[in-house]
């Protein structure tokens, strides 16, 4: 597998396969939403679009970065989202990095969205579905966010070397600027457990695939099983 690591603004052409990384916190939140029973996540282009979708579909759950705001049900925090029952619900998500990255590659043949919480499932899907070029979109800090780059590098390595250990990659993410800002309370709309939840390796057994449905980019869990103990050495 030929892996490339690019920031959103460095995307000059549509890749065939894209893995969009946002560890802290968009795609950790997305995974938790599916873990709490959500059926699908609509990735909104803007805050106005998210509010409009919520207005048209009052039963949908809208979330955003930052503090609570009118028109939104909750914020982009795994620590806060984990207490919600989202069984059968549609979530509308708009964030400053993750959703932007996914929308930037919406014409790709395969788009996966990931963080450490779905790393193994994502790597396994890449192992079974592609042996060509994969573009990892590092969404945070104009492609410089170390938590996203560490996760991207880990998944890329894990896709070709299943025995790759995660410890060093997780350490880098835990020492990142984003982790520090969340820990110090600089970022609004956060929970004290957010960093730990974002660094919880393979918390969920599914990958997350985004695709155009009508005019919207929609994220869904793949539900492909991950090998159990003894089936594949870690």
PDB file of C-alpha atoms in Angstrom:
ATOM      1  CA  UNK A   1       0.000   0.000   0.000  1.00  0.00           C
ATOM      2  CA  UNK A   2       1.332   3.412  -1.019  1.00  0.00           C
ATOM      3  CA  UNK A   3       0.331   5.843   1.757  1.00  0.00           C
ATOM      4  CA  UNK A   4       0.302   9.635   1.395  1.00  0.00           C
ATOM      5  CA  UNK A   5      -0.312  12.042   4.279  1.00  0.00           C
ATOM      6  CA  UNK A   6      -1.825  15.390   3.301  1.00  0.00           C
ATOM      7  CA  UNK A   7      -3.568  18.303   4.954  1.00  0.00           C
ATOM      8  CA  UNK A   8      -6.919  19.457   3.613  1.00  0.00           C
ATOM      9  CA  UNK A   9      -5.429  22.386   1.703  1.00  0.00           C
ATOM     10  CA  UNK A  10      -2.798  20.104   0.130  1.00  0.00           C
ATOM     11  CA  UNK A  11      -5.425  18.057  -1.714  1.00  0.00           C
ATOM     12  CA  UNK A  12      -4.934  18.991  -5.355  1.00  0.00           C
ATOM     13  CA  UNK A  13      -6.824  16.074  -6.874  1.00  0.00           C
ATOM     14  CA  UNK A  14      -9.460  13.586  -5.831  1.00  0.00           C
ATOM     15  CA  UNK A  15      -7.848  10.451  -4.391  1.00  0.00           C
ATOM     16  CA  UNK A  16      -9.219   7.016  -5.148  1.00  0.00           C
ATOM     17  CA  UNK A  17      -9.116   5.937  -1.489  1.00  0.00           C
ATOM     18  CA  UNK A  18      -9.132   8.489   1.341  1.00  0.00           C
ATOM     19  CA  UNK A  19      -8.910   7.978   5.092  1.00  0.00           C
ATOM     20  CA  UNK A  20      -9.907  11.171   6.883  1.00  0.00           C
ATOM     21  CA  UNK A  21      -8.455  11.467  10.381  1.00  0.00           C
ATOM     22  CA  UNK A  22      -9.799  13.600  13.221  1.00  0.00           C
ATOM     23  CA  UNK A  23      -8.858  12.152  16.592  1.00  0.00           C
ATOM     24  CA  UNK A  24      -9.786  15.129  18.801  1.00  0.00           C
ATOM     25  CA  UNK A  25     -12.649  14.992  18.354  1.00  0.00           C
ATOM     26  CA  UNK A  26     -14.928  14.688  15.315  1.00  0.00           C
ATOM     27  CA  UNK A  27     -14.485  11.043  14.411  1.00  0.00           C
ATOM     28  CA  UNK A  28     -14.139   9.863  17.985  1.00  0.00           C
ATOM     29  CA  UNK A  29     -17.520  11.521  18.525  1.00  0.00           C
ATOM     30  CA  UNK A  30     -18.895   9.905  15.363  1.00  0.00           C
ATOM     31  CA  UNK A  31     -17.807   6.475  16.566  1.00  0.00           C
ATOM     32  CA  UNK A  32     -19.422   7.079  19.935  1.00  0.00           C
ATOM     33  CA  UNK A  33     -22.631   8.155  18.185  1.00  0.00           C
ATOM     34  CA  UNK A  34     -22.735   4.820  16.366  1.00  0.00           C
ATOM     35  CA  UNK A  35     -21.814   3.054  19.578  1.00  0.00           C
ATOM     36  CA  UNK A  36     -24.831   4.706  21.187  1.00  0.00           C
ATOM     37  CA  UNK A  37     -27.094   3.422  18.412  1.00  0.00           C
ATOM     38  CA  UNK A  38     -27.137   6.159  15.748  1.00  0.00           C
ATOM     39  CA  UNK A  39     -28.141   4.937  12.299  1.00  0.00           C
ATOM     40  CA  UNK A  40     -26.213   7.489  10.254  1.00  0.00           C
ATOM     41  CA  UNK A  41     -24.400  10.829  10.470  1.00  0.00           C
ATOM     42  CA  UNK A  42     -24.985  13.596   7.948  1.00  0.00           C
ATOM     43  CA  UNK A  43     -21.834  15.695   7.547  1.00  0.00           C
ATOM     44  CA  UNK A  44     -22.972  19.294   7.149  1.00  0.00           C
ATOM     45  CA  UNK A  45     -21.168  21.821   4.961  1.00  0.00           C
ATOM     46  CA  UNK A  46     -21.841  24.722   7.349  1.00  0.00           C
ATOM     47  CA  UNK A  47     -23.437  25.639  10.646  1.00  0.00           C
ATOM     48  CA  UNK A  48     -26.364  27.151   8.741  1.00  0.00           C
ATOM     49  CA  UNK A  49     -26.914  23.910   6.860  1.00  0.00           C
ATOM     50  CA  UNK A  50     -26.787  21.920  10.099  1.00  0.00           C
ATOM     51  CA  UNK A  51     -29.400  24.186  11.693  1.00  0.00           C
ATOM     52  CA  UNK A  52     -31.584  23.998   8.583  1.00  0.00           C
ATOM     53  CA  UNK A  53     -31.409  20.196   8.529  1.00  0.00           C
ATOM     54  CA  UNK A  54     -32.345  20.084  12.199  1.00  0.00           C
ATOM     55  CA  UNK A  55     -35.270  22.440  11.565  1.00  0.00           C
ATOM     56  CA  UNK A  56     -36.553  20.206   8.747  1.00  0.00           C
ATOM     57  CA  UNK A  57     -36.022  17.044  10.786  1.00  0.00           C
ATOM     58  CA  UNK A  58     -36.739  17.850  14.459  1.00  0.00           C
ATOM     59  CA  UNK A  59     -36.036  14.255  15.487  1.00  0.00           C
ATOM     60  CA  UNK A  60     -32.449  14.457  14.202  1.00  0.00           C
ATOM     61  CA  UNK A  61     -29.625  15.246  16.646  1.00  0.00           C
ATOM     62  CA  UNK A  62     -27.409  18.185  15.664  1.00  0.00           C
ATOM     63  CA  UNK A  63     -23.959  18.757  17.130  1.00  0.00           C
ATOM     64  CA  UNK A  64     -21.099  21.185  16.593  1.00  0.00           C
ATOM     65  CA  UNK A  65     -17.713  22.279  17.907  1.00  0.00           C
ATOM     66  CA  UNK A  66     -17.487  24.779  20.737  1.00  0.00           C
ATOM     67  CA  UNK A  67     -20.073  25.792  23.305  1.00  0.00           C
ATOM     68  CA  UNK A  68     -23.804  24.986  23.103  1.00  0.00           C
ATOM     69  CA  UNK A  69     -25.747  27.084  20.597  1.00  0.00           C
ATOM     70  CA  UNK A  70     -29.380  27.547  19.522  1.00  0.00           C
ATOM     71  CA  UNK A  71     -30.459  24.946  16.998  1.00  0.00           C
ATOM     72  CA  UNK A  72     -28.019  22.324  18.240  1.00  0.00           C
ATOM     73  CA  UNK A  73     -28.731  19.488  20.655  1.00  0.00           C
ATOM     74  CA  UNK A  74     -25.212  18.884  21.906  1.00  0.00           C
ATOM     75  CA  UNK A  75     -21.543  19.551  21.223  1.00  0.00           C
ATOM     76  CA  UNK A  76     -18.627  17.686  19.697  1.00  0.00           C
ATOM     77  CA  UNK A  77     -17.520  15.901  22.862  1.00  0.00           C
ATOM     78  CA  UNK A  78     -17.316  12.108  23.308  1.00  0.00           C
ATOM     79  CA  UNK A  79     -17.530  12.542  27.073  1.00  0.00           C
ATOM     80  CA  UNK A  80     -20.873  14.286  26.758  1.00  0.00           C
ATOM     81  CA  UNK A  81     -22.227  12.197  23.884  1.00  0.00           C
ATOM     82  CA  UNK A  82     -21.654   8.853  25.599  1.00  0.00           C
ATOM     83  CA  UNK A  83     -24.601   9.453  27.936  1.00  0.00           C
ATOM     84  CA  UNK A  84     -27.112   9.904  25.104  1.00  0.00           C
ATOM     85  CA  UNK A  85     -29.384   7.191  23.723  1.00  0.00           C
ATOM     86  CA  UNK A  86     -29.197   7.612  19.949  1.00  0.00           C
ATOM     87  CA  UNK A  87     -30.853   4.356  18.964  1.00  0.00           C
ATOM     88  CA  UNK A  88     -32.119   4.632  15.391  1.00  0.00           C
ATOM     89  CA  UNK A  89     -31.410   8.371  15.257  1.00  0.00           C
ATOM     90  CA  UNK A  90     -29.789  10.455  12.531  1.00  0.00           C
ATOM     91  CA  UNK A  91     -27.029  12.798  13.691  1.00  0.00           C
ATOM     92  CA  UNK A  92     -26.025  16.004  11.916  1.00  0.00           C
ATOM     93  CA  UNK A  93     -22.388  16.887  12.547  1.00  0.00           C
ATOM     94  CA  UNK A  94     -20.481  20.073  11.688  1.00  0.00           C
ATOM     95  CA  UNK A  95     -16.931  20.572  12.928  1.00  0.00           C
ATOM     96  CA  UNK A  96     -14.036  22.821  12.029  1.00  0.00           C
ATOM     97  CA  UNK A  97     -11.738  20.082  10.720  1.00  0.00           C
ATOM     98  CA  UNK A  98     -13.089  16.530  10.491  1.00  0.00           C
ATOM     99  CA  UNK A  99     -16.267  17.150   8.534  1.00  0.00           C
ATOM    100  CA  UNK A 100     -14.433  19.635   6.308  1.00  0.00           C
ATOM    101  CA  UNK A 101     -11.852  16.976   5.458  1.00  0.00           C
ATOM    102  CA  UNK A 102     -14.467  14.368   4.607  1.00  0.00           C
ATOM    103  CA  UNK A 103     -16.341  16.774   2.359  1.00  0.00           C
ATOM    104  CA  UNK A 104     -13.091  17.692   0.599  1.00  0.00           C
ATOM    105  CA  UNK A 105     -12.752  14.106  -0.690  1.00  0.00           C
ATOM    106  CA  UNK A 106     -16.445  13.351  -1.229  1.00  0.00           C
ATOM    107  CA  UNK A 107     -15.829  12.292  -4.842  1.00  0.00           C
ATOM    108  CA  UNK A 108     -13.327   9.589  -3.864  1.00  0.00           C
ATOM    109  CA  UNK A 109     -14.256   5.976  -4.599  1.00  0.00           C
ATOM    110  CA  UNK A 110     -13.819   5.018  -0.946  1.00  0.00           C
ATOM    111  CA  UNK A 111     -13.886   7.428   1.995  1.00  0.00           C
ATOM    112  CA  UNK A 112     -13.206   6.219   5.520  1.00  0.00           C
ATOM    113  CA  UNK A 113     -13.306   8.442   8.597  1.00  0.00           C
ATOM    114  CA  UNK A 114     -11.236   7.400  11.565  1.00  0.00           C
ATOM    115  CA  UNK A 115      -9.566   7.969  14.904  1.00  0.00           C
ATOM    116  CA  UNK A 116      -7.810   5.633  17.304  1.00  0.00           C
ATOM    117  CA  UNK A 117     -11.150   4.270  18.543  1.00  0.00           C
ATOM    118  CA  UNK A 118     -11.730   2.539  15.179  1.00  0.00           C
ATOM    119  CA  UNK A 119      -8.102   2.123  14.090  1.00  0.00           C
ATOM    120  CA  UNK A 120      -7.928  -1.666  13.789  1.00  0.00           C
ATOM    121  CA  UNK A 121     -11.261  -1.954  11.982  1.00  0.00           C
ATOM    122  CA  UNK A 122     -10.116   0.735   9.547  1.00  0.00           C
ATOM    123  CA  UNK A 123      -6.748  -0.912   8.967  1.00  0.00           C
ATOM    124  CA  UNK A 124      -8.391  -4.273   8.434  1.00  0.00           C
ATOM    125  CA  UNK A 125     -10.775  -2.844   5.871  1.00  0.00           C
ATOM    126  CA  UNK A 126      -7.826  -1.319   4.016  1.00  0.00           C
ATOM    127  CA  UNK A 127      -6.050  -4.671   4.068  1.00  0.00           C
ATOM    128  CA  UNK A 128      -9.013  -6.417   2.504  1.00  0.00           C
ATOM    129  CA  UNK A 129     -10.160  -3.763   0.038  1.00  0.00           C
ATOM    130  CA  UNK A 130      -7.099  -2.048  -1.386  1.00  0.00           C
ATOM    131  CA  UNK A 131      -3.454  -2.614  -2.202  1.00  0.00           C
ATOM    132  CA  UNK A 132      -2.915   0.630  -4.097  1.00  0.00           C
ATOM    133  CA  UNK A 133      -2.549   4.250  -3.099  1.00  0.00           C
ATOM    134  CA  UNK A 134      -4.281   5.539   0.027  1.00  0.00           C
ATOM    135  CA  UNK A 135      -4.438   9.217   0.930  1.00  0.00           C
ATOM    136  CA  UNK A 136      -4.640   9.951   4.639  1.00  0.00           C
ATOM    137  CA  UNK A 137      -6.191  13.372   5.201  1.00  0.00           C
ATOM    138  CA  UNK A 138      -4.693  14.909   8.346  1.00  0.00           C
ATOM    139  CA  UNK A 139      -7.411  17.400   9.204  1.00  0.00           C
ATOM    140  CA  UNK A 140      -6.139  19.272  12.251  1.00  0.00           C
ATOM    141  CA  UNK A 141      -3.884  22.338  12.239  1.00  0.00           C
ATOM    142  CA  UNK A 142      -3.550  22.523   8.443  1.00  0.00           C
ATOM    143  CA  UNK A 143      -2.225  18.985   8.323  1.00  0.00           C
ATOM    144  CA  UNK A 144       0.233  19.454  11.208  1.00  0.00           C
ATOM    145  CA  UNK A 145      -1.846  18.092  14.116  1.00  0.00           C
ATOM    146  CA  UNK A 146       0.349  15.415  15.650  1.00  0.00           C
ATOM    147  CA  UNK A 147      -2.557  13.443  17.106  1.00  0.00           C
ATOM    148  CA  UNK A 148      -4.059  13.082  13.625  1.00  0.00           C
ATOM    149  CA  UNK A 149      -0.730  12.370  11.936  1.00  0.00           C
ATOM    150  CA  UNK A 150       0.161   9.788  14.572  1.00  0.00           C
ATOM    151  CA  UNK A 151      -3.174   8.037  14.075  1.00  0.00           C
ATOM    152  CA  UNK A 152      -2.827   8.148  10.293  1.00  0.00           C
ATOM    153  CA  UNK A 153       0.680   6.703  10.439  1.00  0.00           C
ATOM    154  CA  UNK A 154      -0.439   3.991  12.840  1.00  0.00           C
ATOM    155  CA  UNK A 155      -3.361   2.897  10.662  1.00  0.00           C
ATOM    156  CA  UNK A 156      -1.169   2.938   7.550  1.00  0.00           C
ATOM    157  CA  UNK A 157       1.463   0.826   9.292  1.00  0.00           C
ATOM    158  CA  UNK A 158      -1.115  -1.490  10.815  1.00  0.00           C
ATOM    159  CA  UNK A 159      -2.713  -2.060   7.407  1.00  0.00           C
ATOM    160  CA  UNK A 160       0.537  -3.566   6.112  1.00  0.00           C
ATOM    161  CA  UNK A 161       2.182  -4.761   9.329  1.00  0.00           C
ATOM    162  CA  UNK A 162      -0.508  -6.198  11.639  1.00  0.00           C
ATOM    163  CA  UNK A 163       1.931  -6.622  14.545  1.00  0.00           C
ATOM    164  CA  UNK A 164       2.592  -2.878  14.774  1.00  0.00           C
ATOM    165  CA  UNK A 165       2.420  -1.638  18.359  1.00  0.00           C
ATOM    166  CA  UNK A 166       0.316   1.438  19.091  1.00  0.00           C
ATOM    167  CA  UNK A 167       2.083   2.701  22.219  1.00  0.00           C
ATOM    168  CA  UNK A 168       4.370   5.253  20.583  1.00  0.00           C
ATOM    169  CA  UNK A 169       1.635   6.614  18.355  1.00  0.00           C
ATOM    170  CA  UNK A 170      -0.741   6.999  21.281  1.00  0.00           C
ATOM    171  CA  UNK A 171       1.987   8.726  23.279  1.00  0.00           C
ATOM    172  CA  UNK A 172       2.466  11.284  20.512  1.00  0.00           C
ATOM    173  CA  UNK A 173      -1.261  11.943  20.391  1.00  0.00           C
ATOM    174  CA  UNK A 174      -1.427  12.338  24.149  1.00  0.00           C
ATOM    175  CA  UNK A 175       1.359  14.931  24.029  1.00  0.00           C
ATOM    176  CA  UNK A 176      -0.224  16.890  21.169  1.00  0.00           C
ATOM    177  CA  UNK A 177      -1.339  20.491  21.240  1.00  0.00           C
ATOM    178  CA  UNK A 178      -4.975  19.436  20.936  1.00  0.00           C
ATOM    179  CA  UNK A 179      -4.679  17.145  23.962  1.00  0.00           C
ATOM    180  CA  UNK A 180      -3.119  19.939  26.001  1.00  0.00           C
ATOM    181  CA  UNK A 181      -5.823  22.420  25.017  1.00  0.00           C
ATOM    182  CA  UNK A 182      -8.574  19.980  25.964  1.00  0.00           C
ATOM    183  CA  UNK A 183      -6.885  19.100  29.258  1.00  0.00           C
ATOM    184  CA  UNK A 184      -6.343  22.757  30.157  1.00  0.00           C
ATOM    185  CA  UNK A 185      -9.909  23.744  29.303  1.00  0.00           C
ATOM    186  CA  UNK A 186      -8.902  26.038  26.454  1.00  0.00           C
ATOM    187  CA  UNK A 187     -11.385  24.424  24.066  1.00  0.00           C
ATOM    188  CA  UNK A 188     -15.039  25.000  24.862  1.00  0.00           C
ATOM    189  CA  UNK A 189     -17.691  22.320  24.727  1.00  0.00           C
ATOM    190  CA  UNK A 190     -15.454  19.683  26.289  1.00  0.00           C
ATOM    191  CA  UNK A 191     -15.650  17.035  29.001  1.00  0.00           C
ATOM    192  CA  UNK A 192     -12.747  16.128  31.339  1.00  0.00           C
ATOM    193  CA  UNK A 193     -12.702  12.588  29.892  1.00  0.00           C
ATOM    194  CA  UNK A 194     -12.444  13.657  26.251  1.00  0.00           C
ATOM    195  CA  UNK A 195      -8.709  13.110  25.812  1.00  0.00           C
ATOM    196  CA  UNK A 196      -8.780   9.664  27.403  1.00  0.00           C
ATOM    197  CA  UNK A 197     -11.759   8.669  25.281  1.00  0.00           C
ATOM    198  CA  UNK A 198     -10.021   9.876  22.121  1.00  0.00           C
ATOM    199  CA  UNK A 199      -6.992   7.726  22.960  1.00  0.00           C
ATOM    200  CA  UNK A 200      -8.955   4.562  23.711  1.00  0.00           C
ATOM    201  CA  UNK A 201      -7.559   2.199  21.102  1.00  0.00           C
ATOM    202  CA  UNK A 202     -10.060   0.053  19.167  1.00  0.00           C
ATOM    203  CA  UNK A 203     -12.988   0.893  21.428  1.00  0.00           C
ATOM    204  CA  UNK A 204     -15.401   0.050  18.606  1.00  0.00           C
ATOM    205  CA  UNK A 205     -15.429  -2.960  16.242  1.00  0.00           C
ATOM    206  CA  UNK A 206     -16.466  -1.106  13.101  1.00  0.00           C
ATOM    207  CA  UNK A 207     -14.928   1.185  10.534  1.00  0.00           C
ATOM    208  CA  UNK A 208     -16.821   4.260   9.332  1.00  0.00           C
ATOM    209  CA  UNK A 209     -17.497   4.809   5.654  1.00  0.00           C
ATOM    210  CA  UNK A 210     -18.762   8.073   4.139  1.00  0.00           C
ATOM    211  CA  UNK A 211     -20.529   8.334   0.796  1.00  0.00           C
ATOM    212  CA  UNK A 212     -22.805  10.694  -1.073  1.00  0.00           C
ATOM    213  CA  UNK A 213     -26.482   9.963  -0.561  1.00  0.00           C
ATOM    214  CA  UNK A 214     -28.624  12.309  -2.612  1.00  0.00           C
ATOM    215  CA  UNK A 215     -26.931  15.662  -2.006  1.00  0.00           C
ATOM    216  CA  UNK A 216     -25.389  14.910   1.400  1.00  0.00           C
ATOM    217  CA  UNK A 217     -22.224  13.186   2.586  1.00  0.00           C
ATOM    218  CA  UNK A 218     -23.409  10.485   4.963  1.00  0.00           C
ATOM    219  CA  UNK A 219     -21.284   8.485   7.376  1.00  0.00           C
ATOM    220  CA  UNK A 220     -22.238   4.941   8.394  1.00  0.00           C
ATOM    221  CA  UNK A 221     -20.546   2.135  10.358  1.00  0.00           C
ATOM    222  CA  UNK A 222     -19.369  -0.820   8.277  1.00  0.00           C
ATOM    223  CA  UNK A 223     -20.066  -3.461  10.934  1.00  0.00           C
ATOM    224  CA  UNK A 224     -17.267  -5.625   9.570  1.00  0.00           C
ATOM    225  CA  UNK A 225     -15.986  -7.917  12.347  1.00  0.00           C
ATOM    226  CA  UNK A 226     -12.542  -7.429  13.834  1.00  0.00           C
ATOM    227  CA  UNK A 227     -10.516 -10.580  14.592  1.00  0.00           C
ATOM    228  CA  UNK A 228     -10.733 -11.767  18.164  1.00  0.00           C
ATOM    229  CA  UNK A 229      -7.861 -12.862  20.414  1.00  0.00           C
ATOM    230  CA  UNK A 230      -5.667 -15.433  18.717  1.00  0.00           C
ATOM    231  CA  UNK A 231      -7.016 -14.733  15.237  1.00  0.00           C
ATOM    232  CA  UNK A 232      -4.524 -11.967  14.522  1.00  0.00           C
ATOM    233  CA  UNK A 233      -1.604 -11.081  16.735  1.00  0.00           C
ATOM    234  CA  UNK A 234      -1.302  -7.501  17.923  1.00  0.00           C
TER     235      UNK A 234
END
